[in-house]
Amino acid sequence: MPNELASRLEPIVAEAVTAAGFDLDALDVQQAGRRKLVKVVVDSDDGVGLDEVADVSRVLSETLDQHEHLIAGAYTLEVTSPGVDRPLTTQRHWRRAKFRQVRVTPTEGAEFTGRVGRADETAVRLLVDGTIRDVRYADVAKAVLEVEFKQPPAGELKRLEQDAGEAAEGDNDNSEGAAAAAPEEEPR
Protein backbone atom coordinates (compact mmCIF):
# COMPACT_ATOMS: atom_id res chain seq x y z
CA MET A 1 0.00 0.00 0.00
CA PRO A 2 2.68 2.62 0.84
CA ASN A 3 4.51 2.08 -2.50
CA GLU A 4 1.21 2.38 -4.35
CA LEU A 5 0.49 5.54 -2.37
CA ALA A 6 3.91 6.97 -3.28
CA SER A 7 3.11 6.37 -6.96
CA ARG A 8 -0.17 8.29 -6.63
CA LEU A 9 1.43 11.12 -4.64
CA GLU A 10 4.52 11.54 -6.81
CA PRO A 11 3.04 13.80 -9.53
CA ILE A 12 1.38 15.99 -6.90
CA VAL A 13 4.51 16.27 -4.79
CA ALA A 14 6.77 16.78 -7.84
CA GLU A 15 4.61 19.64 -9.10
CA ALA A 16 4.67 21.39 -5.70
CA VAL A 17 8.43 20.89 -5.29
CA THR A 18 9.12 22.17 -8.82
CA ALA A 19 6.88 25.21 -8.24
CA ALA A 20 8.96 25.95 -5.13
CA GLY A 21 12.10 25.97 -7.32
CA PHE A 22 13.56 22.58 -6.46
CA ASP A 23 13.86 19.08 -7.91
CA LEU A 24 12.16 16.07 -6.37
CA ASP A 25 15.03 13.68 -5.76
CA ALA A 26 13.06 10.94 -3.98
CA LEU A 27 9.65 10.22 -2.48
CA ASP A 28 9.02 7.37 -0.09
CA VAL A 29 5.92 6.44 1.90
CA GLN A 30 6.21 3.98 4.78
CA GLN A 31 3.81 2.75 7.41
CA ALA A 32 4.97 3.93 10.85
CA GLY A 33 2.60 2.47 13.40
CA ARG A 34 -0.84 3.97 12.81
CA ARG A 35 0.59 6.83 10.80
CA LYS A 36 2.28 6.99 7.44
CA LEU A 37 5.70 8.58 7.02
CA VAL A 38 5.91 10.63 3.81
CA LYS A 39 9.61 11.28 3.19
CA VAL A 40 10.48 13.80 0.48
CA VAL A 41 14.05 14.48 -0.65
CA VAL A 42 14.56 17.75 -2.55
CA ASP A 43 17.64 19.13 -4.28
CA SER A 44 18.78 21.98 -6.53
CA ASP A 45 21.87 23.01 -8.44
CA ASP A 46 22.70 25.44 -5.62
CA GLY A 47 22.04 22.93 -2.85
CA VAL A 48 19.31 23.20 -0.23
CA GLY A 49 19.60 25.08 3.04
CA LEU A 50 17.61 24.57 6.24
CA ASP A 51 15.40 27.62 5.60
CA GLU A 52 14.60 26.30 2.12
CA VAL A 53 13.75 22.87 3.50
CA ALA A 54 11.33 24.56 5.92
CA ASP A 55 9.76 26.56 3.07
CA VAL A 56 9.30 23.44 0.92
CA SER A 57 7.90 21.59 3.93
CA ARG A 58 5.21 24.26 4.40
CA VAL A 59 4.29 24.18 0.71
CA LEU A 60 4.11 20.37 0.69
CA SER A 61 2.07 20.29 3.88
CA GLU A 62 -0.54 22.58 2.31
CA THR A 63 -0.50 20.54 -0.90
CA LEU A 64 -0.89 17.21 0.89
CA ASP A 65 -3.70 18.64 3.05
CA GLN A 66 -5.57 19.39 -0.19
CA HIS A 67 -5.12 15.74 -1.20
CA GLU A 68 -5.67 14.12 2.21
CA HIS A 69 -8.19 11.73 0.64
CA LEU A 70 -5.25 9.96 -1.06
CA ILE A 71 -3.35 9.44 2.19
CA ALA A 72 -6.49 8.38 4.06
CA GLY A 73 -5.28 8.85 7.60
CA ALA A 74 -2.67 10.51 9.75
CA TYR A 75 0.78 11.08 8.32
CA THR A 76 4.10 12.64 9.20
CA LEU A 77 5.83 14.70 6.54
CA GLU A 78 9.63 14.67 6.47
CA VAL A 79 11.38 16.95 3.99
CA THR A 80 15.14 16.71 3.64
CA SER A 81 18.01 17.27 1.26
CA PRO A 82 20.14 14.43 -0.09
CA GLY A 83 22.89 13.24 2.18
CA VAL A 84 26.50 12.98 1.16
CA ASP A 85 26.08 9.20 1.02
CA ARG A 86 23.43 9.43 -1.71
CA PRO A 87 24.52 7.45 -4.78
CA LEU A 88 25.02 9.42 -8.00
CA THR A 89 22.44 7.89 -10.32
CA THR A 90 21.41 10.62 -12.76
CA GLN A 91 23.16 13.20 -14.92
CA ARG A 92 21.79 15.87 -12.57
CA HIS A 93 23.58 14.22 -9.61
CA TRP A 94 26.87 14.12 -11.51
CA ARG A 95 26.49 17.72 -12.70
CA ARG A 96 25.91 18.88 -9.13
CA ALA A 97 29.01 16.96 -7.97
CA LYS A 98 31.31 18.91 -10.31
CA PHE A 99 34.83 19.22 -8.87
CA ARG A 100 33.97 16.80 -6.04
CA GLN A 101 35.83 13.57 -5.36
CA VAL A 102 33.82 10.39 -6.06
CA ARG A 103 34.37 6.69 -5.50
CA VAL A 104 33.19 4.70 -8.52
CA THR A 105 32.42 1.01 -8.65
CA PRO A 106 32.19 0.12 -12.35
CA THR A 107 30.04 -2.71 -13.66
CA GLU A 108 33.32 -4.30 -14.77
CA GLY A 109 36.79 -3.73 -13.37
CA ALA A 110 38.25 -2.35 -10.17
CA GLU A 111 36.83 0.44 -8.03
CA PHE A 112 38.53 3.83 -8.47
CA THR A 113 38.39 7.39 -7.19
CA GLY A 114 38.27 10.48 -9.37
CA ARG A 115 37.33 14.15 -9.45
CA VAL A 116 34.18 15.04 -11.39
CA GLY A 117 34.43 17.26 -14.46
CA ARG A 118 31.67 17.97 -16.93
CA ALA A 119 28.67 15.67 -17.16
CA ASP A 120 26.74 15.25 -20.39
CA GLU A 121 23.71 13.12 -21.21
CA THR A 122 25.49 9.77 -21.39
CA ALA A 123 28.85 10.13 -19.61
CA VAL A 124 30.90 12.09 -17.13
CA ARG A 125 34.52 13.26 -17.41
CA LEU A 126 36.60 12.24 -14.40
CA LEU A 127 40.15 13.14 -13.49
CA VAL A 128 41.62 9.84 -12.29
CA ASP A 129 45.27 9.71 -11.24
CA GLY A 130 46.09 12.73 -13.42
CA THR A 131 44.28 11.42 -16.50
CA ILE A 132 40.93 12.60 -17.88
CA ARG A 133 38.59 9.64 -18.39
CA ASP A 134 35.14 9.43 -19.93
CA VAL A 135 32.92 7.17 -17.84
CA ARG A 136 29.53 6.20 -19.23
CA TYR A 137 26.73 6.21 -16.67
CA ALA A 138 25.66 2.79 -17.96
CA ASP A 139 29.08 1.43 -16.93
CA VAL A 140 28.73 2.58 -13.30
CA ALA A 141 27.36 0.08 -10.79
CA LYS A 142 27.68 2.57 -7.91
CA ALA A 143 29.17 6.01 -7.33
CA VAL A 144 29.23 8.04 -4.12
CA LEU A 145 30.83 11.29 -3.01
CA GLU A 146 33.99 11.10 -0.95
CA VAL A 147 34.13 13.48 1.99
CA GLU A 148 37.11 15.83 1.71
CA PHE A 149 38.37 17.79 4.68
CA LYS A 150 40.60 20.14 2.74
CA GLN A 151 40.36 22.20 -0.44
CA PRO A 152 40.76 20.22 -3.67
CA PRO A 153 44.17 20.65 -5.32
CA ALA A 154 44.12 23.78 -7.52
CA GLY A 155 45.91 21.92 -10.33
CA GLU A 156 43.12 19.32 -10.55
CA LEU A 157 40.42 21.99 -10.69
CA LYS A 158 42.32 23.93 -13.35
CA ARG A 159 42.75 20.78 -15.44
CA LEU A 160 39.00 20.03 -15.30
CA GLU A 161 38.11 23.65 -16.13
CA GLN A 162 40.44 23.58 -19.15
CA ASP A 163 38.90 20.30 -20.29
CA ALA A 164 35.41 21.78 -20.05
CA GLY A 165 36.55 24.91 -21.91
CA GLU A 166 38.05 22.86 -24.72
CA ALA A 167 34.82 20.89 -25.04
CA ALA A 168 32.77 24.11 -25.21
CA GLU A 169 35.05 25.48 -27.94
CA GLY A 170 34.63 22.25 -29.90
CA ASP A 171 30.84 22.52 -29.60
CA ASN A 172 30.88 26.12 -30.90
CA ASP A 173 33.18 25.41 -33.84
CA ASN A 174 31.32 22.51 -35.47
CA SER A 175 31.24 23.95 -38.97
CA GLU A 176 34.90 25.04 -38.92
CA GLY A 177 35.98 21.78 -37.30
CA ALA A 178 34.31 19.77 -40.04
CA ALA A 179 36.07 21.80 -42.73
CA ALA A 180 39.43 21.53 -41.01
CA ALA A 181 39.05 17.78 -40.67
CA ALA A 182 38.51 17.30 -44.42
CA PRO A 183 41.51 15.78 -46.21
CA GLU A 184 43.59 18.20 -48.18
CA GLU A 185 44.15 17.70 -51.85
CA GLU A 186 47.72 16.76 -52.69
CA PRO A 187 49.60 18.96 -55.18
CA ARG A 188 50.00 17.51 -58.68
PDB file of C-alpha atoms in Angstrom:
ATOM      1  CA  MET A   1       0.000   0.000   0.000  1.00  0.00           C
ATOM      2  CA  PRO A   2       2.677   2.622   0.840  1.00  0.00           C
ATOM      3  CA  ASN A   3       4.508   2.084  -2.498  1.00  0.00           C
ATOM      4  CA  GLU A   4       1.207   2.377  -4.348  1.00  0.00           C
ATOM      5  CA  LEU A   5       0.488   5.536  -2.368  1.00  0.00           C
ATOM      6  CA  ALA A   6       3.906   6.966  -3.276  1.00  0.00           C
ATOM      7  CA  SER A   7       3.114   6.371  -6.956  1.00  0.00           C
ATOM      8  CA  ARG A   8      -0.172   8.288  -6.632  1.00  0.00           C
ATOM      9  CA  LEU A   9       1.425  11.120  -4.640  1.00  0.00           C
ATOM     10  CA  GLU A  10       4.521  11.538  -6.805  1.00  0.00           C
ATOM     11  CA  PRO A  11       3.045  13.801  -9.533  1.00  0.00           C
ATOM     12  CA  ILE A  12       1.380  15.988  -6.905  1.00  0.00           C
ATOM     13  CA  VAL A  13       4.515  16.274  -4.792  1.00  0.00           C
ATOM     14  CA  ALA A  14       6.773  16.775  -7.840  1.00  0.00           C
ATOM     15  CA  GLU A  15       4.613  19.643  -9.098  1.00  0.00           C
ATOM     16  CA  ALA A  16       4.671  21.391  -5.696  1.00  0.00           C
ATOM     17  CA  VAL A  17       8.431  20.893  -5.289  1.00  0.00           C
ATOM     18  CA  THR A  18       9.118  22.174  -8.821  1.00  0.00           C
ATOM     19  CA  ALA A  19       6.881  25.205  -8.240  1.00  0.00           C
ATOM     20  CA  ALA A  20       8.958  25.949  -5.128  1.00  0.00           C
ATOM     21  CA  GLY A  21      12.103  25.971  -7.320  1.00  0.00           C
ATOM     22  CA  PHE A  22      13.564  22.576  -6.460  1.00  0.00           C
ATOM     23  CA  ASP A  23      13.856  19.077  -7.915  1.00  0.00           C
ATOM     24  CA  LEU A  24      12.159  16.072  -6.367  1.00  0.00           C
ATOM     25  CA  ASP A  25      15.027  13.676  -5.756  1.00  0.00           C
ATOM     26  CA  ALA A  26      13.061  10.940  -3.983  1.00  0.00           C
ATOM     27  CA  LEU A  27       9.653  10.221  -2.480  1.00  0.00           C
ATOM     28  CA  ASP A  28       9.016   7.371  -0.088  1.00  0.00           C
ATOM     29  CA  VAL A  29       5.920   6.441   1.898  1.00  0.00           C
ATOM     30  CA  GLN A  30       6.206   3.980   4.785  1.00  0.00           C
ATOM     31  CA  GLN A  31       3.806   2.746   7.408  1.00  0.00           C
ATOM     32  CA  ALA A  32       4.971   3.934  10.850  1.00  0.00           C
ATOM     33  CA  GLY A  33       2.596   2.467  13.395  1.00  0.00           C
ATOM     34  CA  ARG A  34      -0.840   3.974  12.814  1.00  0.00           C
ATOM     35  CA  ARG A  35       0.587   6.827  10.801  1.00  0.00           C
ATOM     36  CA  LYS A  36       2.284   6.994   7.445  1.00  0.00           C
ATOM     37  CA  LEU A  37       5.700   8.580   7.019  1.00  0.00           C
ATOM     38  CA  VAL A  38       5.913  10.626   3.813  1.00  0.00           C
ATOM     39  CA  LYS A  39       9.607  11.279   3.192  1.00  0.00           C
ATOM     40  CA  VAL A  40      10.476  13.802   0.481  1.00  0.00           C
ATOM     41  CA  VAL A  41      14.045  14.481  -0.651  1.00  0.00           C
ATOM     42  CA  VAL A  42      14.562  17.752  -2.548  1.00  0.00           C
ATOM     43  CA  ASP A  43      17.635  19.133  -4.277  1.00  0.00           C
ATOM     44  CA  SER A  44      18.780  21.979  -6.527  1.00  0.00           C
ATOM     45  CA  ASP A  45      21.873  23.011  -8.437  1.00  0.00           C
ATOM     46  CA  ASP A  46      22.700  25.442  -5.623  1.00  0.00           C
ATOM     47  CA  GLY A  47      22.040  22.927  -2.847  1.00  0.00           C
ATOM     48  CA  VAL A  48      19.306  23.197  -0.231  1.00  0.00           C
ATOM     49  CA  GLY A  49      19.596  25.079   3.044  1.00  0.00           C
ATOM     50  CA  LEU A  50      17.612  24.575   6.242  1.00  0.00           C
ATOM     51  CA  ASP A  51      15.400  27.617   5.597  1.00  0.00           C
ATOM     52  CA  GLU A  52      14.602  26.305   2.120  1.00  0.00           C
ATOM     53  CA  VAL A  53      13.748  22.868   3.498  1.00  0.00           C
ATOM     54  CA  ALA A  54      11.332  24.556   5.921  1.00  0.00           C
ATOM     55  CA  ASP A  55       9.758  26.556   3.066  1.00  0.00           C
ATOM     56  CA  VAL A  56       9.301  23.439   0.919  1.00  0.00           C
ATOM     57  CA  SER A  57       7.903  21.587   3.931  1.00  0.00           C
ATOM     58  CA  ARG A  58       5.207  24.257   4.403  1.00  0.00           C
ATOM     59  CA  VAL A  59       4.294  24.180   0.707  1.00  0.00           C
ATOM     60  CA  LEU A  60       4.110  20.374   0.689  1.00  0.00           C
ATOM     61  CA  SER A  61       2.069  20.288   3.881  1.00  0.00           C
ATOM     62  CA  GLU A  62      -0.538  22.582   2.307  1.00  0.00           C
ATOM     63  CA  THR A  63      -0.502  20.543  -0.904  1.00  0.00           C
ATOM     64  CA  LEU A  64      -0.894  17.207   0.888  1.00  0.00           C
ATOM     65  CA  ASP A  65      -3.696  18.638   3.047  1.00  0.00           C
ATOM     66  CA  GLN A  66      -5.569  19.393  -0.189  1.00  0.00           C
ATOM     67  CA  HIS A  67      -5.117  15.739  -1.198  1.00  0.00           C
ATOM     68  CA  GLU A  68      -5.671  14.122   2.206  1.00  0.00           C
ATOM     69  CA  HIS A  69      -8.195  11.734   0.636  1.00  0.00           C
ATOM     70  CA  LEU A  70      -5.247   9.964  -1.062  1.00  0.00           C
ATOM     71  CA  ILE A  71      -3.348   9.436   2.186  1.00  0.00           C
ATOM     72  CA  ALA A  72      -6.490   8.380   4.061  1.00  0.00           C
ATOM     73  CA  GLY A  73      -5.277   8.852   7.602  1.00  0.00           C
ATOM     74  CA  ALA A  74      -2.672  10.511   9.746  1.00  0.00           C
ATOM     75  CA  TYR A  75       0.780  11.084   8.318  1.00  0.00           C
ATOM     76  CA  THR A  76       4.104  12.637   9.199  1.00  0.00           C
ATOM     77  CA  LEU A  77       5.834  14.702   6.539  1.00  0.00           C
ATOM     78  CA  GLU A  78       9.634  14.670   6.474  1.00  0.00           C
ATOM     79  CA  VAL A  79      11.384  16.955   3.987  1.00  0.00           C
ATOM     80  CA  THR A  80      15.140  16.709   3.644  1.00  0.00           C
ATOM     81  CA  SER A  81      18.010  17.267   1.256  1.00  0.00           C
ATOM     82  CA  PRO A  82      20.136  14.427  -0.093  1.00  0.00           C
ATOM     83  CA  GLY A  83      22.889  13.237   2.176  1.00  0.00           C
ATOM     84  CA  VAL A  84      26.504  12.981   1.160  1.00  0.00           C
ATOM     85  CA  ASP A  85      26.084   9.204   1.019  1.00  0.00           C
ATOM     86  CA  ARG A  86      23.434   9.429  -1.714  1.00  0.00           C
ATOM     87  CA  PRO A  87      24.525   7.454  -4.784  1.00  0.00           C
ATOM     88  CA  LEU A  88      25.021   9.417  -7.998  1.00  0.00           C
ATOM     89  CA  THR A  89      22.444   7.886 -10.318  1.00  0.00           C
ATOM     90  CA  THR A  90      21.410  10.625 -12.755  1.00  0.00           C
ATOM     91  CA  GLN A  91      23.161  13.205 -14.915  1.00  0.00           C
ATOM     92  CA  ARG A  92      21.788  15.865 -12.569  1.00  0.00           C
ATOM     93  CA  HIS A  93      23.580  14.221  -9.605  1.00  0.00           C
ATOM     94  CA  TRP A  94      26.870  14.116 -11.512  1.00  0.00           C
ATOM     95  CA  ARG A  95      26.494  17.716 -12.702  1.00  0.00           C
ATOM     96  CA  ARG A  96      25.914  18.882  -9.125  1.00  0.00           C
ATOM     97  CA  ALA A  97      29.005  16.958  -7.974  1.00  0.00           C
ATOM     98  CA  LYS A  98      31.309  18.909 -10.311  1.00  0.00           C
ATOM     99  CA  PHE A  99      34.834  19.217  -8.872  1.00  0.00           C
ATOM    100  CA  ARG A 100      33.975  16.805  -6.040  1.00  0.00           C
ATOM    101  CA  GLN A 101      35.830  13.569  -5.355  1.00  0.00           C
ATOM    102  CA  VAL A 102      33.820  10.394  -6.060  1.00  0.00           C
ATOM    103  CA  ARG A 103      34.366   6.686  -5.502  1.00  0.00           C
ATOM    104  CA  VAL A 104      33.188   4.699  -8.521  1.00  0.00           C
ATOM    105  CA  THR A 105      32.421   1.008  -8.650  1.00  0.00           C
ATOM    106  CA  PRO A 106      32.187   0.119 -12.349  1.00  0.00           C
ATOM    107  CA  THR A 107      30.040  -2.708 -13.659  1.00  0.00           C
ATOM    108  CA  GLU A 108      33.323  -4.301 -14.774  1.00  0.00           C
ATOM    109  CA  GLY A 109      36.785  -3.733 -13.366  1.00  0.00           C
ATOM    110  CA  ALA A 110      38.253  -2.354 -10.175  1.00  0.00           C
ATOM    111  CA  GLU A 111      36.833   0.437  -8.034  1.00  0.00           C
ATOM    112  CA  PHE A 112      38.525   3.834  -8.471  1.00  0.00           C
ATOM    113  CA  THR A 113      38.388   7.392  -7.188  1.00  0.00           C
ATOM    114  CA  GLY A 114      38.273  10.481  -9.374  1.00  0.00           C
ATOM    115  CA  ARG A 115      37.332  14.146  -9.451  1.00  0.00           C
ATOM    116  CA  VAL A 116      34.178  15.042 -11.391  1.00  0.00           C
ATOM    117  CA  GLY A 117      34.428  17.256 -14.463  1.00  0.00           C
ATOM    118  CA  ARG A 118      31.669  17.965 -16.927  1.00  0.00           C
ATOM    119  CA  ALA A 119      28.674  15.669 -17.164  1.00  0.00           C
ATOM    120  CA  ASP A 120      26.736  15.252 -20.390  1.00  0.00           C
ATOM    121  CA  GLU A 121      23.709  13.124 -21.213  1.00  0.00           C
ATOM    122  CA  THR A 122      25.490   9.765 -21.387  1.00  0.00           C
ATOM    123  CA  ALA A 123      28.845  10.133 -19.613  1.00  0.00           C
ATOM    124  CA  VAL A 124      30.904  12.095 -17.129  1.00  0.00           C
ATOM    125  CA  ARG A 125      34.515  13.257 -17.414  1.00  0.00           C
ATOM    126  CA  LEU A 126      36.595  12.240 -14.401  1.00  0.00           C
ATOM    127  CA  LEU A 127      40.149  13.137 -13.492  1.00  0.00           C
ATOM    128  CA  VAL A 128      41.616   9.838 -12.288  1.00  0.00           C
ATOM    129  CA  ASP A 129      45.268   9.708 -11.243  1.00  0.00           C
ATOM    130  CA  GLY A 130      46.092  12.734 -13.423  1.00  0.00           C
ATOM    131  CA  THR A 131      44.282  11.420 -16.501  1.00  0.00           C
ATOM    132  CA  ILE A 132      40.928  12.602 -17.878  1.00  0.00           C
ATOM    133  CA  ARG A 133      38.586   9.643 -18.390  1.00  0.00           C
ATOM    134  CA  ASP A 134      35.139   9.426 -19.932  1.00  0.00           C
ATOM    135  CA  VAL A 135      32.916   7.172 -17.839  1.00  0.00           C
ATOM    136  CA  ARG A 136      29.534   6.197 -19.229  1.00  0.00           C
ATOM    137  CA  TYR A 137      26.726   6.209 -16.666  1.00  0.00           C
ATOM    138  CA  ALA A 138      25.659   2.792 -17.964  1.00  0.00           C
ATOM    139  CA  ASP A 139      29.081   1.429 -16.931  1.00  0.00           C
ATOM    140  CA  VAL A 140      28.734   2.575 -13.298  1.00  0.00           C
ATOM    141  CA  ALA A 141      27.355   0.082 -10.792  1.00  0.00           C
ATOM    142  CA  LYS A 142      27.676   2.573  -7.911  1.00  0.00           C
ATOM    143  CA  ALA A 143      29.168   6.013  -7.333  1.00  0.00           C
ATOM    144  CA  VAL A 144      29.231   8.041  -4.116  1.00  0.00           C
ATOM    145  CA  LEU A 145      30.827  11.288  -3.011  1.00  0.00           C
ATOM    146  CA  GLU A 146      33.989  11.101  -0.947  1.00  0.00           C
ATOM    147  CA  VAL A 147      34.127  13.482   1.991  1.00  0.00           C
ATOM    148  CA  GLU A 148      37.106  15.827   1.711  1.00  0.00           C
ATOM    149  CA  PHE A 149      38.369  17.786   4.682  1.00  0.00           C
ATOM    150  CA  LYS A 150      40.602  20.144   2.738  1.00  0.00           C
ATOM    151  CA  GLN A 151      40.360  22.197  -0.440  1.00  0.00           C
ATOM    152  CA  PRO A 152      40.764  20.222  -3.673  1.00  0.00           C
ATOM    153  CA  PRO A 153      44.173  20.646  -5.321  1.00  0.00           C
ATOM    154  CA  ALA A 154      44.119  23.776  -7.522  1.00  0.00           C
ATOM    155  CA  GLY A 155      45.906  21.917 -10.328  1.00  0.00           C
ATOM    156  CA  GLU A 156      43.125  19.319 -10.555  1.00  0.00           C
ATOM    157  CA  LEU A 157      40.417  21.992 -10.686  1.00  0.00           C
ATOM    158  CA  LYS A 158      42.318  23.928 -13.346  1.00  0.00           C
ATOM    159  CA  ARG A 159      42.750  20.780 -15.442  1.00  0.00           C
ATOM    160  CA  LEU A 160      39.004  20.030 -15.303  1.00  0.00           C
ATOM    161  CA  GLU A 161      38.109  23.653 -16.130  1.00  0.00           C
ATOM    162  CA  GLN A 162      40.443  23.584 -19.149  1.00  0.00           C
ATOM    163  CA  ASP A 163      38.905  20.298 -20.292  1.00  0.00           C
ATOM    164  CA  ALA A 164      35.406  21.784 -20.049  1.00  0.00           C
ATOM    165  CA  GLY A 165      36.549  24.914 -21.913  1.00  0.00           C
ATOM    166  CA  GLU A 166      38.048  22.855 -24.725  1.00  0.00           C
ATOM    167  CA  ALA A 167      34.819  20.889 -25.038  1.00  0.00           C
ATOM    168  CA  ALA A 168      32.773  24.110 -25.213  1.00  0.00           C
ATOM    169  CA  GLU A 169      35.052  25.479 -27.940  1.00  0.00           C
ATOM    170  CA  GLY A 170      34.628  22.252 -29.897  1.00  0.00           C
ATOM    171  CA  ASP A 171      30.844  22.518 -29.600  1.00  0.00           C
ATOM    172  CA  ASN A 172      30.877  26.117 -30.902  1.00  0.00           C
ATOM    173  CA  ASP A 173      33.183  25.412 -33.844  1.00  0.00           C
ATOM    174  CA  ASN A 174      31.322  22.510 -35.468  1.00  0.00           C
ATOM    175  CA  SER A 175      31.241  23.952 -38.969  1.00  0.00           C
ATOM    176  CA  GLU A 176      34.900  25.044 -38.920  1.00  0.00           C
ATOM    177  CA  GLY A 177      35.979  21.785 -37.296  1.00  0.00           C
ATOM    178  CA  ALA A 178      34.314  19.772 -40.041  1.00  0.00           C
ATOM    179  CA  ALA A 179      36.069  21.796 -42.734  1.00  0.00           C
ATOM    180  CA  ALA A 180      39.427  21.530 -41.011  1.00  0.00           C
ATOM    181  CA  ALA A 181      39.051  17.781 -40.669  1.00  0.00           C
ATOM    182  CA  ALA A 182      38.505  17.298 -44.425  1.00  0.00           C
ATOM    183  CA  PRO A 183      41.507  15.777 -46.207  1.00  0.00           C
ATOM    184  CA  GLU A 184      43.591  18.204 -48.176  1.00  0.00           C
ATOM    185  CA  GLU A 185      44.147  17.700 -51.853  1.00  0.00           C
ATOM    186  CA  GLU A 186      47.717  16.759 -52.688  1.00  0.00           C
ATOM    187  CA  PRO A 187      49.600  18.958 -55.176  1.00  0.00           C
ATOM    188  CA  ARG A 188      49.999  17.507 -58.682  1.00  0.00           C
TER     189      ARG A 188
END
